PDB file of C-alpha atoms and ligand atoms in Angstrom:
ATOM      1  CA  MET A1369      -1.273-176.547-130.380  1.00 98.00           C
ATOM      2  CA  LYS A1370      -3.772-176.402-133.227  1.00 98.00           C
ATOM      3  CA  LEU A1371      -5.444-173.084-134.026  1.00 98.00           C
ATOM      4  CA  LEU A1372      -8.777-173.758-135.753  1.00 99.00           C
ATOM      5  CA  ARG A1373     -11.304-171.291-137.106  1.00 98.00           C
ATOM      6  CA  THR A1374     -14.260-173.361-138.275  1.00 99.00           C
ATOM      7  CA  ILE A1375     -16.740-175.582-136.459  1.00 99.00           C
ATOM      8  CA  ALA A1376     -16.194-178.346-139.019  1.00 98.00           C
ATOM      9  CA  GLU A1377     -12.410-178.324-138.475  1.00 98.00           C
ATOM     10  CA  LEU A1378     -12.866-178.397-134.704  1.00 98.00           C
ATOM     11  CA  ARG A1379     -15.304-181.346-134.876  1.00 98.00           C
ATOM     12  CA  ASP A1380     -12.910-183.232-137.170  1.00 98.00           C
ATOM     13  CA  ALA A1381      -9.943-182.590-134.858  1.00 98.00           C
ATOM     14  CA  LEU A1382     -11.877-183.807-131.788  1.00 98.00           C
ATOM     15  CA  GLU A1383     -13.437-186.874-133.414  1.00 98.00           C
ATOM     16  CA  PRO A1384     -10.419-189.191-132.827  1.00 98.00           C
ATOM     17  CA  ARG A1385      -9.976-187.844-129.256  1.00 98.00           C
ATOM     18  CA  ARG A1386     -13.478-188.627-127.961  1.00 98.00           C
ATOM     19  CA  GLY A1387     -12.293-191.670-126.005  1.00 97.00           C
ATOM     20  CA  GLY A1388     -10.547-189.376-123.514  1.00 98.00           C
ATOM     21  CA  THR A1389     -11.791-186.513-121.353  1.00 98.00           C
ATOM     22  CA  ILE A1390     -12.245-183.220-123.159  1.00 98.00           C
ATOM     23  CA  ALA A1391     -12.101-179.896-121.303  1.00 99.00           C
ATOM     24  CA  LEU A1392     -13.449-176.606-122.641  1.00 99.00           C
ATOM     25  CA  VAL A1393     -12.331-173.148-121.501  1.00 99.00           C
ATOM     26  CA  PRO A1394     -14.444-170.428-123.160  1.00 99.00           C
ATOM     27  CA  THR A1395     -12.742-167.005-123.282  1.00 98.00           C
ATOM     28  CA  MET A1396     -12.725-163.657-125.042  1.00 98.00           C
ATOM     29  CA  GLY A1397      -8.928-163.508-125.200  1.00 98.00           C
ATOM     30  CA  ALA A1398      -6.440-160.852-123.998  1.00 97.00           C
ATOM     31  CA  PHE A1399      -5.114-163.588-121.748  1.00 98.00           C
ATOM     32  CA  HIS A1400      -3.895-162.920-118.214  1.00 98.00           C
ATOM     33  CA  ALA A1401      -3.226-164.877-115.022  1.00 98.00           C
ATOM     34  CA  GLY A1402      -6.970-165.536-114.532  1.00 98.00           C
ATOM     35  CA  HIS A1403      -7.153-167.346-117.872  1.00 98.00           C
ATOM     36  CA  ALA A1404      -3.920-169.195-117.034  1.00 98.00           C
ATOM     37  CA  ALA A1405      -5.546-170.561-113.862  1.00 99.00           C
ATOM     38  CA  LEU A1406      -8.445-171.931-115.941  1.00 99.00           C
ATOM     39  CA  PHE A1407      -6.096-173.494-118.519  1.00 99.00           C
ATOM     40  CA  ARG A1408      -4.031-175.126-115.761  1.00 98.00           C
ATOM     41  CA  ALA A1409      -7.081-176.462-113.943  1.00 98.00           C
ATOM     42  CA  ALA A1410      -8.293-177.970-117.221  1.00 99.00           C
ATOM     43  CA  ARG A1411      -4.833-179.332-118.149  1.00 98.00           C
ATOM     44  CA  ALA A1412      -4.477-181.047-114.764  1.00 98.00           C
ATOM     45  CA  GLU A1413      -7.518-183.296-115.216  1.00 98.00           C
ATOM     46  CA  SER A1414      -8.134-183.722-118.942  1.00 98.00           C
ATOM     47  CA  ASP A1415      -6.744-185.506-121.972  1.00 98.00           C
ATOM     48  CA  VAL A1416      -7.613-182.707-124.389  1.00 98.00           C
ATOM     49  CA  VAL A1417      -7.860-179.010-123.502  1.00 99.00           C
ATOM     50  CA  VAL A1418      -9.872-176.872-125.907  1.00 99.00           C
ATOM     51  CA  ALA A1419      -9.956-173.107-125.376  1.00 99.00           C
ATOM     52  CA  SER A1420     -12.173-170.821-127.393  1.00 99.00           C
ATOM     53  CA  LEU A1421     -11.226-167.242-128.162  1.00 98.00           C
ATOM     54  CA  PHE A1422     -14.287-165.362-129.343  1.00 98.00           C
ATOM     55  CA  VAL A1423     -15.210-161.762-128.562  1.00 98.00           C
ATOM     56  CA  ASN A1424     -18.908-162.531-128.645  1.00 98.00           C
ATOM     57  CA  PRO A1425     -20.805-159.570-130.128  1.00 97.00           C
ATOM     58  CA  ALA A1426     -24.099-160.911-128.731  1.00 97.00           C
ATOM     59  CA  GLN A1427     -23.050-160.297-125.135  1.00 97.00           C
ATOM     60  CA  PHE A1428     -22.065-156.648-125.595  1.00 96.00           C
ATOM     61  CA  SER A1429     -24.767-154.049-125.135  1.00 91.00           C
ATOM     62  CA  GLU A1430     -22.497-151.132-126.090  1.00 92.00           C
ATOM     63  CA  ARG A1431     -20.785-150.990-129.478  1.00 93.00           C
ATOM     64  CA  ALA A1432     -17.897-148.885-128.105  1.00 91.00           C
ATOM     65  CA  ASP A1433     -17.191-151.602-125.499  1.00 92.00           C
ATOM     66  CA  LEU A1434     -17.177-154.291-128.223  1.00 95.00           C
ATOM     67  CA  ASN A1435     -14.983-152.270-130.588  1.00 95.00           C
ATOM     68  CA  GLY A1436     -12.585-151.256-127.809  1.00 92.00           C
ATOM     69  CA  TYR A1437     -12.220-154.777-126.380  1.00 95.00           C
ATOM     70  CA  PRO A1438      -8.483-155.689-126.330  1.00 94.00           C
ATOM     71  CA  ARG A1439      -7.487-158.135-129.085  1.00 96.00           C
ATOM     72  CA  ASP A1440      -4.074-159.738-129.708  1.00 97.00           C
ATOM     73  CA  GLU A1441      -4.491-163.169-131.280  1.00 98.00           C
ATOM     74  CA  THR A1442      -0.765-163.790-131.876  1.00 98.00           C
ATOM     75  CA  ARG A1443       0.127-163.145-128.238  1.00 98.00           C
ATOM     76  CA  ASP A1444      -2.883-165.152-127.032  1.00 98.00           C
ATOM     77  CA  ALA A1445      -1.968-168.164-129.191  1.00 98.00           C
ATOM     78  CA  ALA A1446       1.572-168.232-127.733  1.00 98.00           C
ATOM     79  CA  PHE A1447       0.162-167.804-124.200  1.00 98.00           C
ATOM     80  CA  ALA A1448      -2.359-170.639-124.625  1.00 98.00           C
ATOM     81  CA  GLU A1449       0.252-172.963-126.101  1.00 98.00           C
ATOM     82  CA  ALA A1450       2.629-172.270-123.187  1.00 98.00           C
ATOM     83  CA  GLU A1451      -0.206-173.124-120.743  1.00 98.00           C
ATOM     84  CA  GLY A1452      -0.807-176.509-122.345  1.00 98.00           C
ATOM     85  CA  VAL A1453      -3.896-175.774-124.455  1.00 99.00           C
ATOM     86  CA  ASP A1454      -4.204-178.391-127.237  1.00 98.00           C
ATOM     87  CA  VAL A1455      -6.714-176.656-129.481  1.00 99.00           C
ATOM     88  CA  LEU A1456      -7.467-172.931-129.692  1.00 99.00           C
ATOM     89  CA  PHE A1457     -10.780-172.324-131.442  1.00 99.00           C
ATOM     90  CA  VAL A1458     -10.963-168.821-132.930  1.00 98.00           C
ATOM     91  CA  PRO A1459     -14.188-168.532-134.941  1.00 98.00           C
ATOM     92  CA  SER A1460     -15.396-165.444-136.770  1.00 98.00           C
ATOM     93  CA  ALA A1461     -18.710-163.836-135.829  1.00 98.00           C
ATOM     94  CA  GLU A1462     -20.140-165.205-139.131  1.00 98.00           C
ATOM     95  CA  GLU A1463     -19.055-168.730-138.194  1.00 98.00           C
ATOM     96  CA  MET A1464     -20.922-168.537-134.864  1.00 98.00           C
ATOM     97  CA  TYR A1465     -23.893-166.451-136.053  1.00 98.00           C
ATOM     98  CA  PRO A1466     -24.411-167.243-139.739  1.00 98.00           C
ATOM     99  CA  HIS A1467     -26.927-165.347-141.817  1.00 98.00           C
ATOM    100  CA  GLY A1468     -30.434-166.110-140.553  1.00 98.00           C
ATOM    101  CA  PHE A1469     -29.402-166.971-136.986  1.00 98.00           C
ATOM    102  CA  GLN A1470     -32.378-166.505-134.658  1.00 98.00           C
ATOM    103  CA  THR A1471     -32.289-169.028-131.789  1.00 98.00           C
ATOM    104  CA  TRP A1472     -31.449-167.713-128.319  1.00 98.00           C
ATOM    105  CA  VAL A1473     -31.226-169.104-124.796  1.00 98.00           C
ATOM    106  CA  ASP A1474     -32.619-166.885-122.057  1.00 98.00           C
ATOM    107  CA  VAL A1475     -32.027-167.815-118.411  1.00 98.00           C
ATOM    108  CA  GLU A1476     -34.840-165.555-117.341  1.00 98.00           C
ATOM    109  CA  ARG A1477     -34.649-164.569-113.684  1.00 98.00           C
ATOM    110  CA  LEU A1478     -30.969-165.214-112.909  1.00 98.00           C
ATOM    111  CA  GLY A1479     -29.978-163.319-116.035  1.00 98.00           C
ATOM    112  CA  ALA A1480     -32.209-160.308-115.410  1.00 98.00           C
ATOM    113  CA  GLY A1481     -30.658-158.638-112.344  1.00 97.00           C
ATOM    114  CA  LEU A1482     -27.256-157.074-111.574  1.00 98.00           C
ATOM    115  CA  GLU A1483     -25.149-157.377-114.783  1.00 98.00           C
ATOM    116  CA  GLY A1484     -28.280-158.245-116.755  1.00 98.00           C
ATOM    117  CA  ALA A1485     -30.006-155.040-115.609  1.00 98.00           C
ATOM    118  CA  HIS A1486     -27.008-152.892-116.584  1.00 97.00           C
ATOM    119  CA  ARG A1487     -26.149-154.793-119.780  1.00 96.00           C
ATOM    120  CA  PRO A1488     -29.437-155.739-121.458  1.00 96.00           C
ATOM    121  CA  GLY A1489     -29.158-159.014-123.386  1.00 97.00           C
ATOM    122  CA  HIS A1490     -25.726-159.783-121.918  1.00 98.00           C
ATOM    123  CA  PHE A1491     -26.586-163.167-120.428  1.00 98.00           C
ATOM    124  CA  ARG A1492     -28.710-164.153-123.406  1.00 98.00           C
ATOM    125  CA  GLY A1493     -25.545-163.703-125.473  1.00 98.00           C
ATOM    126  CA  VAL A1494     -23.406-165.568-122.937  1.00 98.00           C
ATOM    127  CA  ALA A1495     -25.820-168.494-122.529  1.00 98.00           C
ATOM    128  CA  THR A1496     -26.350-168.860-126.274  1.00 98.00           C
ATOM    129  CA  VAL A1497     -22.670-168.827-127.213  1.00 98.00           C
ATOM    130  CA  CYS A1498     -21.798-171.209-124.369  1.00 99.00           C
ATOM    131  CA  LEU A1499     -24.548-173.648-125.380  1.00 99.00           C
ATOM    132  CA  LYS A1500     -23.224-173.567-128.943  1.00 98.00           C
ATOM    133  CA  LEU A1501     -19.660-174.197-127.723  1.00 99.00           C
ATOM    134  CA  PHE A1502     -20.866-177.024-125.439  1.00 99.00           C
ATOM    135  CA  ASN A1503     -22.651-178.643-128.388  1.00 98.00           C
ATOM    136  CA  ILE A1504     -19.707-178.263-130.751  1.00 98.00           C
ATOM    137  CA  VAL A1505     -16.975-179.451-128.348  1.00 98.00           C
ATOM    138  CA  GLN A1506     -19.082-181.824-126.205  1.00 98.00           C
ATOM    139  CA  PRO A1507     -16.679-181.535-123.269  1.00 98.00           C
ATOM    140  CA  GLN A1508     -17.043-183.533-120.061  1.00 98.00           C
ATOM    141  CA  ARG A1509     -16.093-180.372-118.151  1.00 98.00           C
ATOM    142  CA  ALA A1510     -16.139-176.644-118.830  1.00 99.00           C
ATOM    143  CA  TYR A1511     -14.118-174.143-116.790  1.00 99.00           C
ATOM    144  CA  PHE A1512     -15.248-170.697-115.671  1.00 99.00           C
ATOM    145  CA  GLY A1513     -13.944-168.084-113.236  1.00 98.00           C
ATOM    146  CA  GLN A1514     -15.583-167.161-109.928  1.00 98.00           C
ATOM    147  CA  LYS A1515     -14.693-163.579-110.953  1.00 98.00           C
ATOM    148  CA  ASP A1516     -17.889-163.646-113.054  1.00 98.00           C
ATOM    149  CA  ALA A1517     -20.136-165.073-110.328  1.00 98.00           C
ATOM    150  CA  GLN A1518     -23.429-164.296-112.053  1.00 98.00           C
ATOM    151  CA  GLN A1519     -22.187-165.888-115.275  1.00 98.00           C
ATOM    152  CA  VAL A1520     -21.454-169.074-113.302  1.00 98.00           C
ATOM    153  CA  ALA A1521     -24.945-168.966-111.732  1.00 98.00           C
ATOM    154  CA  VAL A1522     -26.626-168.440-115.120  1.00 98.00           C
ATOM    155  CA  LEU A1523     -24.669-171.249-116.817  1.00 98.00           C
ATOM    156  CA  ALA A1524     -25.165-173.702-113.935  1.00 98.00           C
ATOM    157  CA  ARG A1525     -28.912-173.043-114.218  1.00 98.00           C
ATOM    158  CA  MET A1526     -28.852-173.535-118.001  1.00 98.00           C
ATOM    159  CA  ILE A1527     -26.957-176.826-117.632  1.00 98.00           C
ATOM    160  CA  ARG A1528     -29.589-178.083-115.159  1.00 98.00           C
ATOM    161  CA  ASP A1529     -32.594-176.738-117.039  1.00 98.00           C
ATOM    162  CA  LEU A1530     -31.515-178.119-120.425  1.00 98.00           C
ATOM    163  CA  ASP A1531     -30.159-181.446-119.053  1.00 98.00           C
ATOM    164  CA  LEU A1532     -26.707-180.851-120.491  1.00 98.00           C
ATOM    165  CA  GLU A1533     -24.226-183.620-119.798  1.00 97.00           C
ATOM    166  CA  LEU A1534     -21.231-181.656-118.646  1.00 98.00           C
ATOM    167  CA  GLU A1535     -19.763-180.530-115.383  1.00 98.00           C
ATOM    168  CA  LEU A1536     -19.097-176.889-114.686  1.00 98.00           C
ATOM    169  CA  ARG A1537     -15.820-176.241-112.865  1.00 98.00           C
ATOM    170  CA  VAL A1538     -15.400-172.916-111.072  1.00 98.00           C
ATOM    171  CA  VAL A1539     -11.880-171.555-110.572  1.00 98.00           C
ATOM    172  CA  PRO A1540     -11.196-169.022-107.755  1.00 98.00           C
ATOM    173  CA  THR A1541     -10.610-165.389-108.697  1.00 98.00           C
ATOM    174  CA  VAL A1542      -6.959-164.591-109.416  1.00 98.00           C
ATOM    175  CA  ARG A1543      -5.821-161.183-108.166  1.00 98.00           C
ATOM    176  CA  ASP A1544      -2.812-159.010-108.923  1.00 98.00           C
ATOM    177  CA  ALA A1545      -0.385-158.179-106.093  1.00 97.00           C
ATOM    178  CA  ASP A1546      -2.351-154.995-105.289  1.00 97.00           C
ATOM    179  CA  GLY A1547      -5.624-156.921-104.889  1.00 98.00           C
ATOM    180  CA  LEU A1548      -7.274-155.944-108.190  1.00 98.00           C
ATOM    181  CA  ALA A1549      -8.798-158.997-109.889  1.00 98.00           C
ATOM    182  CA  PHE A1550      -7.146-159.693-113.243  1.00 98.00           C
ATOM    183  CA  SER A1551      -9.376-158.580-116.111  1.00 98.00           C
ATOM    184  CA  SER A1552      -8.746-157.945-119.785  1.00 95.00           C
ATOM    185  CA  ARG A1553     -10.276-154.519-119.209  1.00 95.00           C
ATOM    186  CA  ASN A1554      -7.559-153.534-116.667  1.00 97.00           C
ATOM    187  CA  ALA A1555      -5.271-152.787-119.625  1.00 94.00           C
ATOM    188  CA  ARG A1556      -7.458-149.767-120.361  1.00 94.00           C
ATOM    189  CA  LEU A1557      -6.898-148.172-116.919  1.00 97.00           C
ATOM    190  CA  SER A1558      -4.421-145.282-116.629  1.00 97.00           C
ATOM    191  CA  PRO A1559      -2.095-145.502-113.582  1.00 97.00           C
ATOM    192  CA  GLU A1560      -4.302-142.940-111.800  1.00 97.00           C
ATOM    193  CA  GLU A1561      -7.474-144.891-112.651  1.00 98.00           C
ATOM    194  CA  ARG A1562      -5.891-148.126-111.521  1.00 98.00           C
ATOM    195  CA  ALA A1563      -5.078-146.556-108.140  1.00 97.00           C
ATOM    196  CA  ARG A1564      -8.721-145.483-107.783  1.00 97.00           C
ATOM    197  CA  ALA A1565      -9.952-148.925-108.916  1.00 98.00           C
ATOM    198  CA  LEU A1566      -8.290-150.504-105.880  1.00 98.00           C
ATOM    199  CA  ALA A1567     -11.235-149.256-103.825  1.00 98.00           C
ATOM    200  CA  LEU A1568     -13.224-152.118-105.415  1.00 98.00           C
ATOM    201  CA  PRO A1569     -11.314-155.089-103.900  1.00 98.00           C
ATOM    202  CA  CYS A1570     -10.866-153.139-100.651  1.00 98.00           C
ATOM    203  CA  ALA A1571     -14.611-152.511-100.399  1.00 98.00           C
ATOM    204  CA  LEU A1572     -15.493-156.135-101.161  1.00 98.00           C
ATOM    205  CA  ALA A1573     -12.949-157.404 -98.625  1.00 98.00           C
ATOM    206  CA  THR A1574     -15.171-155.954 -95.868  1.00 98.00           C
ATOM    207  CA  LYS A1575     -17.765-158.612 -96.883  1.00 98.00           C
ATOM    208  CA  ASP A1576     -20.383-156.053 -95.793  1.00 98.00           C
ATOM    209  CA  ALA A1577     -22.621-154.314 -98.345  1.00 98.00           C
ATOM    210  CA  GLU A1578     -23.079-151.128 -96.310  1.00 98.00           C
ATOM    211  CA  ARG A1579     -19.400-150.671 -95.589  1.00 98.00           C
ATOM    212  CA  ALA A1580     -18.540-151.525 -99.194  1.00 98.00           C
ATOM    213  CA  ARG A1581     -20.943-148.832-100.492  1.00 98.00           C
ATOM    214  CA  GLU A1582     -19.323-146.342 -98.136  1.00 98.00           C
ATOM    215  CA  LEU A1583     -15.811-147.189 -99.396  1.00 98.00           C
ATOM    216  CA  LEU A1584     -16.968-146.907-103.027  1.00 98.00           C
ATOM    217  CA  ARG A1585     -18.707-143.556-102.638  1.00 95.00           C
ATOM    218  CA  ASP A1586     -16.100-141.715-104.772  1.00 93.00           C
ATOM    219  CA  LEU A1587     -16.510-144.102-107.729  1.00 96.00           C
ATOM    220  CA  ASP A1588     -19.342-144.354-110.230  1.00 97.00           C
ATOM    221  CA  VAL A1589     -21.131-147.410-108.792  1.00 98.00           C
ATOM    222  CA  ASP A1590     -23.584-149.511-110.829  1.00 98.00           C
ATOM    223  CA  TYR A1591     -24.398-151.823-107.902  1.00 98.00           C
ATOM    224  CA  VAL A1592     -23.123-153.300-104.651  1.00 98.00           C
ATOM    225  CA  GLU A1593     -25.337-156.198-103.572  1.00 98.00           C
ATOM    226  CA  VAL A1594     -25.396-159.503-101.769  1.00 98.00           C
ATOM    227  CA  ALA A1595     -26.368-162.097-104.387  1.00 98.00           C
ATOM    228  CA  ASP A1596     -27.931-165.368-103.395  1.00 97.00           C
ATOM    229  CA  PHE A1597     -25.872-167.526-105.737  1.00 97.00           C
ATOM    230  CA  GLU A1598     -24.260-170.787-104.665  1.00 96.00           C
ATOM    231  CA  PRO A1599     -22.156-169.783-102.781  1.00 96.00           C
ATOM    232  CA  ARG A1600     -23.588-166.424-101.648  1.00 98.00           C
ATOM    233  CA  VAL A1601     -21.422-163.486-102.753  1.00 98.00           C
ATOM    234  CA  LEU A1602     -21.027-159.757-102.285  1.00 98.00           C
ATOM    235  CA  VAL A1603     -20.888-158.440-105.869  1.00 98.00           C
ATOM    236  CA  ALA A1604     -20.120-155.000-107.218  1.00 98.00           C
ATOM    237  CA  ALA A1605     -19.773-153.205-110.537  1.00 98.00           C
ATOM    238  CA  VAL A1606     -18.120-149.793-110.860  1.00 98.00           C
ATOM    239  CA  ARG A1607     -16.994-147.487-113.627  1.00 97.00           C
ATOM    240  CA  VAL A1608     -13.538-145.938-113.438  1.00 97.00           C
ATOM    241  CA  GLY A1609     -13.240-143.438-116.275  1.00 96.00           C
ATOM    242  CA  ASP A1610     -14.481-145.317-119.362  1.00 93.00           C
ATOM    243  CA  THR A1611     -13.719-148.739-117.902  1.00 95.00           C
ATOM    244  CA  ARG A1612     -16.344-150.867-116.187  1.00 96.00           C
ATOM    245  CA  LEU A1613     -15.062-153.350-113.600  1.00 98.00           C
ATOM    246  CA  ILE A1614     -16.876-156.165-111.785  1.00 98.00           C
ATOM    247  CA  ASP A1615     -15.706-158.217-108.835  1.00 98.00           C
ATOM    248  CA  ASN A1616     -17.094-160.268-105.955  1.00 98.00           C
ATOM    249  CA  VAL A1617     -16.168-162.083-102.750  1.00 98.00           C
ATOM    250  CA  ILE A1618     -17.638-165.283-101.421  1.00 98.00           C
ATOM    251  CA  LEU A1619     -19.545-164.770 -98.168  1.00 98.00           C
ATOM    252  CA  GLU A1620     -19.832-168.373 -97.060  1.00 81.00           C
ATOM    253  CA  GLY A1621     -18.676-171.872 -97.971  1.00 64.00           C
ATOM    254  CA  ASP A1622     -15.335-172.020 -99.776  1.00 52.00           C
ATOM    255  CA  THR A1623     -12.939-169.186 -99.186  1.00 53.00           C
ATOM    256  CA  GLU A1624     -11.049-167.558-102.042  1.00 52.00           C
TER     257      GLU A1624
HETATM  258  P1  LIG B1300     -13.137-163.538-120.396  1.00 70.79           P
HETATM  259  O1  LIG B1300     -12.078-163.810-121.412  1.00 70.79           O
HETATM  260  O2  LIG B1300     -12.956-162.239-119.660  1.00 70.79           O
HETATM  261  O3  LIG B1300     -14.538-163.747-120.918  1.00 70.79           O
HETATM  262  O4  LIG B1300     -12.936-164.641-119.271  1.00 70.79           O
HETATM  263  C1  LIG B1300     -12.873-166.009-119.613  1.00 70.79           C
HETATM  264  C2  LIG B1300     -12.994-166.805-118.360  1.00 70.79           C
HETATM  265  O5  LIG B1300     -11.944-166.440-117.463  1.00 70.79           O
HETATM  266  C3  LIG B1300     -14.313-166.554-117.612  1.00 70.79           C
HETATM  267  O6  LIG B1300     -14.805-167.782-117.119  1.00 70.79           O
HETATM  268  C4  LIG B1300     -13.896-165.634-116.500  1.00 70.79           C
HETATM  269  O7  LIG B1300     -14.711-165.742-115.350  1.00 70.79           O
HETATM  270  C5  LIG B1300     -12.501-166.136-116.210  1.00 70.79           C
HETATM  271  N1  LIG B1300     -11.725-165.093-115.544  1.00 70.79           N
HETATM  272  C6  LIG B1300     -11.563-163.802-115.943  1.00 70.79           C
HETATM  273  N2  LIG B1300     -10.816-163.120-115.050  1.00 70.79           N
HETATM  274  C7  LIG B1300     -10.515-163.990-114.059  1.00 70.79           C
HETATM  275  C8  LIG B1300      -9.770-163.893-112.839  1.00 70.79           C
HETATM  276  N3  LIG B1300      -9.185-162.758-112.464  1.00 70.79           N
HETATM  277  N4  LIG B1300      -9.671-165.002-112.065  1.00 70.79           N
HETATM  278  C9  LIG B1300     -10.258-166.164-112.442  1.00 70.79           C
HETATM  279  N5  LIG B1300     -10.964-166.322-113.579  1.00 70.79           N
HETATM  280  C10 LIG B1300     -11.089-165.251-114.377  1.00 70.79           C
END
């Protein structure tokens, strides 16, 4: 596996591989079984698998959340290599947002509600960094998790609206044995907080917004809503101690 830090190096490395299919898996690192599912899905149908590891400052609305985000590049590089990633792109913030940067992508309505309402500017940061990665890597397919259902909806809309020539692949949410969806933020939960966090998957499993709200009444809830994405989902965001968790279940169409 090659670990590359600059856009120029990445373009040079991909140049001779453009005859085959290139897959892109954008991530913020602290890899877990959810990321592994994306890497495997990409590996299974591509000639070259590129993963990016970039804790994107533009998508964080709280500095403490950005600074406290788990980072372990050495472990992540070994993890990615073991999962068949060919190129791990690990740019600095200056590489992605050089001095003078001022061009942003705003998926207006889809990015405004739910996560967007609680994390102002979040989807502007997500859409912009993903468009940059799509332009740099020029993959035929990019892989995202159903765990972040609104992110998928926002990016699918951007791909349509800006006539991007890539396919978005959505990988089902991977859950731990106790039902909690894998998330890099789970590492921050104490055992007691983790036990309380289990109310989130239990509530969503009812597939009923009212019953879910009832089951979450002892947690600090940001929202529990049915979202009219494709497919329709019941989505929720809660805070357990200092950790904010999001999750969703599909209400129709494919089952998870
Ligand atoms: P992150 O590193 O948290 O930004 O996540 C990178 C990608 O992995 C995103 O497309 C997420 O939706 C996806 N992902 C995160 N957690 C899970 C999970 N538990 N199951 C499936 N995909 C996930």
